[in-house]
Tab-separated table of C-alpha atoms in Angstrom:
chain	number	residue	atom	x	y	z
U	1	UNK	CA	7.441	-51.744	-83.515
U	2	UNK	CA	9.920	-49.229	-82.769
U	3	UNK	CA	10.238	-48.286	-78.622
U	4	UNK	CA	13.169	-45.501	-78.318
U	5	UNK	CA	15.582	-46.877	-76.005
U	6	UNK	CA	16.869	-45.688	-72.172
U	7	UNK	CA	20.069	-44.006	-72.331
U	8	UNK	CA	22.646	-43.913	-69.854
U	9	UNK	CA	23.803	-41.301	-67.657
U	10	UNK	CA	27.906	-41.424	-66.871
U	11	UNK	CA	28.830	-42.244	-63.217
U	12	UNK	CA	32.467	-40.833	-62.460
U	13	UNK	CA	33.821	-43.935	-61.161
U	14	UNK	CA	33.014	-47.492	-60.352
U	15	UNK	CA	30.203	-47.961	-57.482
U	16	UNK	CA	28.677	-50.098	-55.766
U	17	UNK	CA	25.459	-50.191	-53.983
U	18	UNK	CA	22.678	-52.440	-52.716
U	19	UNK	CA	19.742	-50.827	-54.623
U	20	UNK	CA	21.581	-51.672	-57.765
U	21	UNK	CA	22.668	-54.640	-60.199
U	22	UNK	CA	25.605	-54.532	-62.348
U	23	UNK	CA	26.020	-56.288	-66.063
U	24	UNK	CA	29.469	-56.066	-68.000
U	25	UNK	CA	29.091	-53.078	-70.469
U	26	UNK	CA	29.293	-54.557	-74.472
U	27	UNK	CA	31.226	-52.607	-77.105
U	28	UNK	CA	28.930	-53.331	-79.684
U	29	UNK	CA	25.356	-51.146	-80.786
U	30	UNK	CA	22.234	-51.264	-79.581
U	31	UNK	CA	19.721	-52.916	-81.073
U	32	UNK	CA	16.025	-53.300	-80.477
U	33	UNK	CA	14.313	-56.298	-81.202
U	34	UNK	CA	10.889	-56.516	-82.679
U	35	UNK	CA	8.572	-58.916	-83.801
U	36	UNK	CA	4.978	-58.318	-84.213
U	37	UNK	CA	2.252	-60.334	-85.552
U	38	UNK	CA	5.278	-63.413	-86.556
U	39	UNK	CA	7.478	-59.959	-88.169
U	40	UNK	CA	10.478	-59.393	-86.794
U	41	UNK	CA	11.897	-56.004	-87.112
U	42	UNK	CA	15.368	-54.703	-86.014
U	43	UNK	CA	16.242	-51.478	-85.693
U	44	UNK	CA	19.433	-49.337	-84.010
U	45	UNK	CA	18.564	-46.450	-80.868
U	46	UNK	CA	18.018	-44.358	-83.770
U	47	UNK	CA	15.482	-46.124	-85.785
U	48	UNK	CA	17.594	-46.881	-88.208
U	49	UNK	CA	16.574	-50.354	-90.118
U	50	UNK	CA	18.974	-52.786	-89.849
U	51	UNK	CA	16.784	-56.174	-89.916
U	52	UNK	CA	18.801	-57.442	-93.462
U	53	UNK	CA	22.193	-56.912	-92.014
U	54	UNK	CA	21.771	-59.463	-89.413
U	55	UNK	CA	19.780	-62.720	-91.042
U	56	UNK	CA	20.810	-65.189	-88.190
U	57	UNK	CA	18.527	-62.992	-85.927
U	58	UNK	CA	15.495	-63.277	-87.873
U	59	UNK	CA	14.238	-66.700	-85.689
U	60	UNK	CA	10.668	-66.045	-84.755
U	61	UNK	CA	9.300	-66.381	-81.082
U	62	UNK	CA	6.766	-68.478	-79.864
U	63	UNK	CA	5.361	-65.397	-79.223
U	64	UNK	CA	5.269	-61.563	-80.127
U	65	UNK	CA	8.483	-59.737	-78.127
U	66	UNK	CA	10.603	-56.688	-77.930
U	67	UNK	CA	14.005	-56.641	-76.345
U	68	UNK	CA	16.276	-54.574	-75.985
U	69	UNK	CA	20.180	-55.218	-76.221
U	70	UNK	CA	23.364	-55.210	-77.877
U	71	UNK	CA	24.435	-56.451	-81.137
U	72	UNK	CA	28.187	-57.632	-81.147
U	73	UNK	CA	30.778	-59.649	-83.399
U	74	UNK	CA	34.121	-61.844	-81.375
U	75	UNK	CA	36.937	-62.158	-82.782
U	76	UNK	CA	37.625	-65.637	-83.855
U	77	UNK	CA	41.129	-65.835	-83.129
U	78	UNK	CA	41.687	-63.797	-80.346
U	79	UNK	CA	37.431	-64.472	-78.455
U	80	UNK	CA	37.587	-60.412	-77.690
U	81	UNK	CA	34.557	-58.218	-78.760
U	82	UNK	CA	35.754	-56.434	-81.585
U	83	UNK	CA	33.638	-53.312	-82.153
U	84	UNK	CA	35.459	-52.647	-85.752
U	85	UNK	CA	33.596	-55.992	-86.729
U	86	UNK	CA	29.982	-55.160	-85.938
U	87	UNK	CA	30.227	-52.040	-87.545
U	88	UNK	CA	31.466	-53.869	-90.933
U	89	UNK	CA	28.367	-55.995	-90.376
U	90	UNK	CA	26.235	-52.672	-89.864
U	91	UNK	CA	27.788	-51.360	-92.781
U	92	UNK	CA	27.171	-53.989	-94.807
U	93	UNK	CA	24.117	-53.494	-97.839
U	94	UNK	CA	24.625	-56.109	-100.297
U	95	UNK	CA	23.221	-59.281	-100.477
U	96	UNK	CA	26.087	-60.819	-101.286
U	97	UNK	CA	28.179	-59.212	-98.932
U	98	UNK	CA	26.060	-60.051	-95.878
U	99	UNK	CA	25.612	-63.857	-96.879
U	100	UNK	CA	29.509	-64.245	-96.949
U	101	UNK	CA	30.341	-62.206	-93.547
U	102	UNK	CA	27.309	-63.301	-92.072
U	103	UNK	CA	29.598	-66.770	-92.002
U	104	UNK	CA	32.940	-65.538	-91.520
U	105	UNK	CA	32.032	-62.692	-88.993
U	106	UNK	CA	28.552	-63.682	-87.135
U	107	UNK	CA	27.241	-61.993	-84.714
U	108	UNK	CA	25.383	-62.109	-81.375
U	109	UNK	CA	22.795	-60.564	-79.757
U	110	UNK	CA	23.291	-59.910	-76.075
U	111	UNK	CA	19.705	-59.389	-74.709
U	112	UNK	CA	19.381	-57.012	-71.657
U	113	UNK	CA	15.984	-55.939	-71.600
U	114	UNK	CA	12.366	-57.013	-72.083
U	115	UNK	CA	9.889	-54.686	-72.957
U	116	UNK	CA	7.031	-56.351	-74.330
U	117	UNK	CA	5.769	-60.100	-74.310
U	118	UNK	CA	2.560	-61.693	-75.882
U	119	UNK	CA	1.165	-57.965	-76.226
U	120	UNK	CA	1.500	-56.990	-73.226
U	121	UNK	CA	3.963	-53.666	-72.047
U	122	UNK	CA	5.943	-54.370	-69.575
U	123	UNK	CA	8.438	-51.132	-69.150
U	124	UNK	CA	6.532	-50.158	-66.073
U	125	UNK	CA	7.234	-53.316	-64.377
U	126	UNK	CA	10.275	-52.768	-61.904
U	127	UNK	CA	13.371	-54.301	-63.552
U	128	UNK	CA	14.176	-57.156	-61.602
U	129	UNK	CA	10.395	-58.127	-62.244
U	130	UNK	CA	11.124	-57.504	-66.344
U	131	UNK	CA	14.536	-59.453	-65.995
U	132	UNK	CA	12.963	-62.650	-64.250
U	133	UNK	CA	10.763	-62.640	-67.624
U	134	UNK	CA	13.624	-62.453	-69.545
U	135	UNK	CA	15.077	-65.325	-68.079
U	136	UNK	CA	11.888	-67.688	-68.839
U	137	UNK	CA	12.418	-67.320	-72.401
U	138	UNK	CA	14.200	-69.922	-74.165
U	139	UNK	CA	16.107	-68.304	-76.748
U	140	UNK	CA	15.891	-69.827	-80.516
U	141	UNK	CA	19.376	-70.112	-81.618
U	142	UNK	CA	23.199	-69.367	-80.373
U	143	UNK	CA	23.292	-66.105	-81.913
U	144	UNK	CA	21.259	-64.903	-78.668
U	145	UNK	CA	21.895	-64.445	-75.316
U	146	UNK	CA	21.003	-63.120	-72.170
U	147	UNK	CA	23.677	-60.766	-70.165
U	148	UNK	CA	24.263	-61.467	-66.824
U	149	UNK	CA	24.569	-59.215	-63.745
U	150	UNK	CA	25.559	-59.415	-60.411
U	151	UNK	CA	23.774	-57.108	-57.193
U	152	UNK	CA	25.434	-54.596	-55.163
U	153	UNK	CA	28.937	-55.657	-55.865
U	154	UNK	CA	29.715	-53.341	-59.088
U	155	UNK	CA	33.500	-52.397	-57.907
U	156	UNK	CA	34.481	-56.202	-58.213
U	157	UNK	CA	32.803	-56.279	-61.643
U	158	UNK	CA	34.143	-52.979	-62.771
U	159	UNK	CA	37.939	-54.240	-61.649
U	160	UNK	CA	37.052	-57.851	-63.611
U	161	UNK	CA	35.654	-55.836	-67.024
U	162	UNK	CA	39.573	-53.970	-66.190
U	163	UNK	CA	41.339	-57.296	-65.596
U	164	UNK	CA	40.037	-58.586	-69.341
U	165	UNK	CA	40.117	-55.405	-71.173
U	166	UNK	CA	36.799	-54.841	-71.896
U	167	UNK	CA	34.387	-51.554	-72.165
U	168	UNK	CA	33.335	-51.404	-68.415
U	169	UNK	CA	30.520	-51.584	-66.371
U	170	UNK	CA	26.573	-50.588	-66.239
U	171	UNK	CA	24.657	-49.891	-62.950
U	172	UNK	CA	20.995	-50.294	-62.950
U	173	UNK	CA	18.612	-49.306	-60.050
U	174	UNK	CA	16.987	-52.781	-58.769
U	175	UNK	CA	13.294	-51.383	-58.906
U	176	UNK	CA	13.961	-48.553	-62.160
U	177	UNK	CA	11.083	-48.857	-65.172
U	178	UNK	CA	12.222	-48.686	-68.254
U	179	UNK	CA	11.945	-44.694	-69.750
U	180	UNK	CA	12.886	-43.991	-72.916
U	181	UNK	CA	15.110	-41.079	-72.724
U	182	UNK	CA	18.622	-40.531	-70.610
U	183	UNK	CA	17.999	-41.971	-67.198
U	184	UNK	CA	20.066	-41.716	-63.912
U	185	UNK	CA	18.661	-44.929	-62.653
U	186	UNK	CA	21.153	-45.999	-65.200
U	187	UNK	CA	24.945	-45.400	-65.144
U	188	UNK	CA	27.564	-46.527	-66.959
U	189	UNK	CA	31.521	-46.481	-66.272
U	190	UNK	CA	33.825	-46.715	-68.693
U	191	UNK	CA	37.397	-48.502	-68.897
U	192	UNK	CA	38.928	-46.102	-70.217
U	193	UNK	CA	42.672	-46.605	-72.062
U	194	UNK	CA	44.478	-43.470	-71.789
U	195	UNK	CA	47.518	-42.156	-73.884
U	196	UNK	CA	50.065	-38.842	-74.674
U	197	UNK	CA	49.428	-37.298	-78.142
U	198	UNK	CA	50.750	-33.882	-79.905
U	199	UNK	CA	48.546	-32.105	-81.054
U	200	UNK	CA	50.136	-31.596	-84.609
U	201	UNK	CA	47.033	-29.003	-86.248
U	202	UNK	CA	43.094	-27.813	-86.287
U	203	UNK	CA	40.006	-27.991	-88.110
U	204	UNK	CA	39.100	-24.509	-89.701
U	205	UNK	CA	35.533	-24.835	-89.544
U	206	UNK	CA	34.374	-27.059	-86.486
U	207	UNK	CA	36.423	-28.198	-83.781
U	208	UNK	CA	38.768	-30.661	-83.700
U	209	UNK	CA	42.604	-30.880	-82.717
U	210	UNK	CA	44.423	-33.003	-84.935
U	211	UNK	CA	46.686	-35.764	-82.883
U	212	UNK	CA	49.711	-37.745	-83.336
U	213	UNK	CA	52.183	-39.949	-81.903
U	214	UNK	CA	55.912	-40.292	-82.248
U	215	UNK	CA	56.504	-44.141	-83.579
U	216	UNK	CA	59.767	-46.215	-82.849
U	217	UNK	CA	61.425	-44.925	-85.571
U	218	UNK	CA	61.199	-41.070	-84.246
U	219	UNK	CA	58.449	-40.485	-86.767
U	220	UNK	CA	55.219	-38.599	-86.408
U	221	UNK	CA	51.759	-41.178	-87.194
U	222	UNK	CA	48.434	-39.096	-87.077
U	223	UNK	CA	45.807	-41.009	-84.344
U	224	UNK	CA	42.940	-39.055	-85.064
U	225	UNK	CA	41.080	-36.371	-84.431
U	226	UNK	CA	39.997	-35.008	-80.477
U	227	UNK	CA	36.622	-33.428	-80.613
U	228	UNK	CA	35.504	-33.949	-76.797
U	229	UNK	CA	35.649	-32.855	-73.321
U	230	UNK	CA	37.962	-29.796	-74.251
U	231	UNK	CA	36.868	-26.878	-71.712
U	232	UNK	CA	36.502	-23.442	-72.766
U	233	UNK	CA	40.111	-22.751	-70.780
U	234	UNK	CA	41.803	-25.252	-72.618
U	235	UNK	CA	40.934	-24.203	-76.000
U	236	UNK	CA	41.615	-20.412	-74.908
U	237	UNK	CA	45.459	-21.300	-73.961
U	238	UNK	CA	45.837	-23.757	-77.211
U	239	UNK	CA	44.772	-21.326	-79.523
U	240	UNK	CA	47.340	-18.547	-77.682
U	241	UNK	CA	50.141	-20.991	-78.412
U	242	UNK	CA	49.433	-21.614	-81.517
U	243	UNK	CA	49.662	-19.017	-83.477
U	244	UNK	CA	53.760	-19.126	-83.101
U	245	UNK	CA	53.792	-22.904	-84.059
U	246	UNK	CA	52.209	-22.662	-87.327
U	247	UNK	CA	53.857	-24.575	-89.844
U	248	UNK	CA	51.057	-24.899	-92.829
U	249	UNK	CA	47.535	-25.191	-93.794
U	250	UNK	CA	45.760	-26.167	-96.875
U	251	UNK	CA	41.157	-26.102	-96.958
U	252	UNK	CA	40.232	-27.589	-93.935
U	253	UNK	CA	43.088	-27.697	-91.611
U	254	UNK	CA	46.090	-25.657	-89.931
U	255	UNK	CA	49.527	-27.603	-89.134
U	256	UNK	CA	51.532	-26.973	-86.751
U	257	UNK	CA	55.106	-28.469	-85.024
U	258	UNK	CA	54.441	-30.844	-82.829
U	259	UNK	CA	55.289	-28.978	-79.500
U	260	UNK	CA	51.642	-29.243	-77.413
U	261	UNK	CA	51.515	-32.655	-75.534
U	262	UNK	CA	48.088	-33.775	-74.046
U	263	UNK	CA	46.815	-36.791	-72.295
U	264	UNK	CA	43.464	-37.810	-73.720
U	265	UNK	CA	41.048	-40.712	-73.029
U	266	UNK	CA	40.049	-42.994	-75.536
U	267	UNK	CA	37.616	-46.184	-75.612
U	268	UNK	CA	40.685	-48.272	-77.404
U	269	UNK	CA	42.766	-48.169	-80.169
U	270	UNK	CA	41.476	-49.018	-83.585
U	271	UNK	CA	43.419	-51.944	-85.762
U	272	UNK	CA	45.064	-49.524	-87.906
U	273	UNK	CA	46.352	-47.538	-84.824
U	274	UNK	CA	44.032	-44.876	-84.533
U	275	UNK	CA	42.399	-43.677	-81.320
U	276	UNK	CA	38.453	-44.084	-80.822
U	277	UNK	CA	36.314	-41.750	-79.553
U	278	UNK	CA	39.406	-39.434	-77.958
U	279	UNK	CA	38.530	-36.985	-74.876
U	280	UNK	CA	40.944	-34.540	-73.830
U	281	UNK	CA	41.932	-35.006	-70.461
U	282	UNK	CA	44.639	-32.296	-69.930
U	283	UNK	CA	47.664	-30.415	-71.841
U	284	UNK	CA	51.307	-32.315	-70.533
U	285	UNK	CA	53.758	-29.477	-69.717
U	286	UNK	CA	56.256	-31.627	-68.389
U	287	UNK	CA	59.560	-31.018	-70.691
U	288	UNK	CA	61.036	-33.856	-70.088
């Protein structure tokens, strides 16, 4: 059974507050958790399938349960969550395939929610009433656990999450009932790496300023492509620029020298040194 998940708001910047509780955000994707009459049934906050990609979930409950959570692979050399990793499990569709990383990259399942237990629903019970549930439940093998929070305290936590390098922080109203659409009884704050780019060309058809970085060497590497938080302004005073700057285009895209510098925001850095998720921040007109 299939419940759509709650979705976070964004809060601006870390918070704390007595009405709330605050868990360590994972970089991995969500997962609900399903099993019905002894079936157990994963799926992604999109209803996508994904029960086969993740056999060493698929350990039945005394009992018929939903959770929701977070699906996410470590690193064995380094112990950091390593979102490139879960996504190779997600992508994953052979047999073969999923028996041999299933080994070499497993994964766990970081439970934060429970929203049904022995038939009953329980997403109208206040969440501290849902999460004291959740922690009677003995889970059935190492690939699960339960996230821990902390009350009231979620600046400490958010400055910990920065301390260790990892995604950042969710805030969760003490008494909020589980809804299943974008909620601002739930916030999340994000740790945020940020980092100077050019801006080296442009999508023709949708939007998208093509970045780059200048390597040790004095040589221009493309990082991707920055699709978000670009106001209406920003785009107006880009596109005046420009046009004198062109060097090239071919189909899809427009080149251009690499004289625009902006500061963006970006989740991390991927392993083969591209930027994920990048958000514009602002243009750098420093000529220094």
């Amino acid at each position: 059974m299939f419940i759509s998940p709650m979705l976070l708001e964004t809060a601006h910047s870390p918070f704390s507050h007595s009405n709330y509780i605050f868990e360590p955000k994972i970089d991995g994707h969500r997962l609900i958790f399903s099993q019905q009459g002894g079936k157990i049934k994963l799926y992604t906050r999109h209803e996508t399938d994904c029960t086969r990609q993740y056999p060493e979930l698929l350990h039945p409950f005394g009992d018929d349960i939903i959770f929701d959570g977070e699906v996410a692979c470590t690193d064995p050399e380094t112990g950091a969550i390593d979102f490139e990793m879960v996504m190779n499990r997600f992508q994953a569709k052979k047999p073969d395939k999923i028996r041999q990383i299933t080994v070499t990259q497993p994964v766990t399942y970081v439970v934060f929610d429970i929203l049904s237990y022995k038939g009953q629903d329980l997403r109208k019970l206040p969440l501290m009433k849902r999460k004291e549930i959740l922690s009677s439940i003995s889970m059935p093998n190492k690939h699960f656990g339960i996230i821990p929070f902390i009350e009231a305290e979620g600046e400490t936590l958010f400055s910990q999450m920065e301390a260790q390098e990892l995604e950042g922080m969710v805030g969760k109203r003490m008494n909020s009932v589980y809804e299943s659409r974008r909620s601002p009884s739930w916030q999340k704050v994000i740790n945020w790496t940020y980092a100077e780019v050019f801006i080296t060309g442009y999508r023709k058809d949708e939007f998208g300023w093509l970045t780059s970085v200048v390597t040790e060497s004095g040589r221009l590497r493309p990082t991707g492509i920055i699709e978000l938080g670009v106001p209406p302004k920003a785009k107006q005073a880009f596109y005046g620029v420009s046009k004198s700057i062109v060097t090239g285009e071919d189909k899809n895209f427009v080149y251009l020298e690499p004289r625009i510098r902006a500061k963006v925001k970006t989740r991390n850095w991927t392993k083969n040194g591209m930027l994920r998720s990048p958000a514009f921040v602002e243009f750098n007109l420093s000529t220094g």
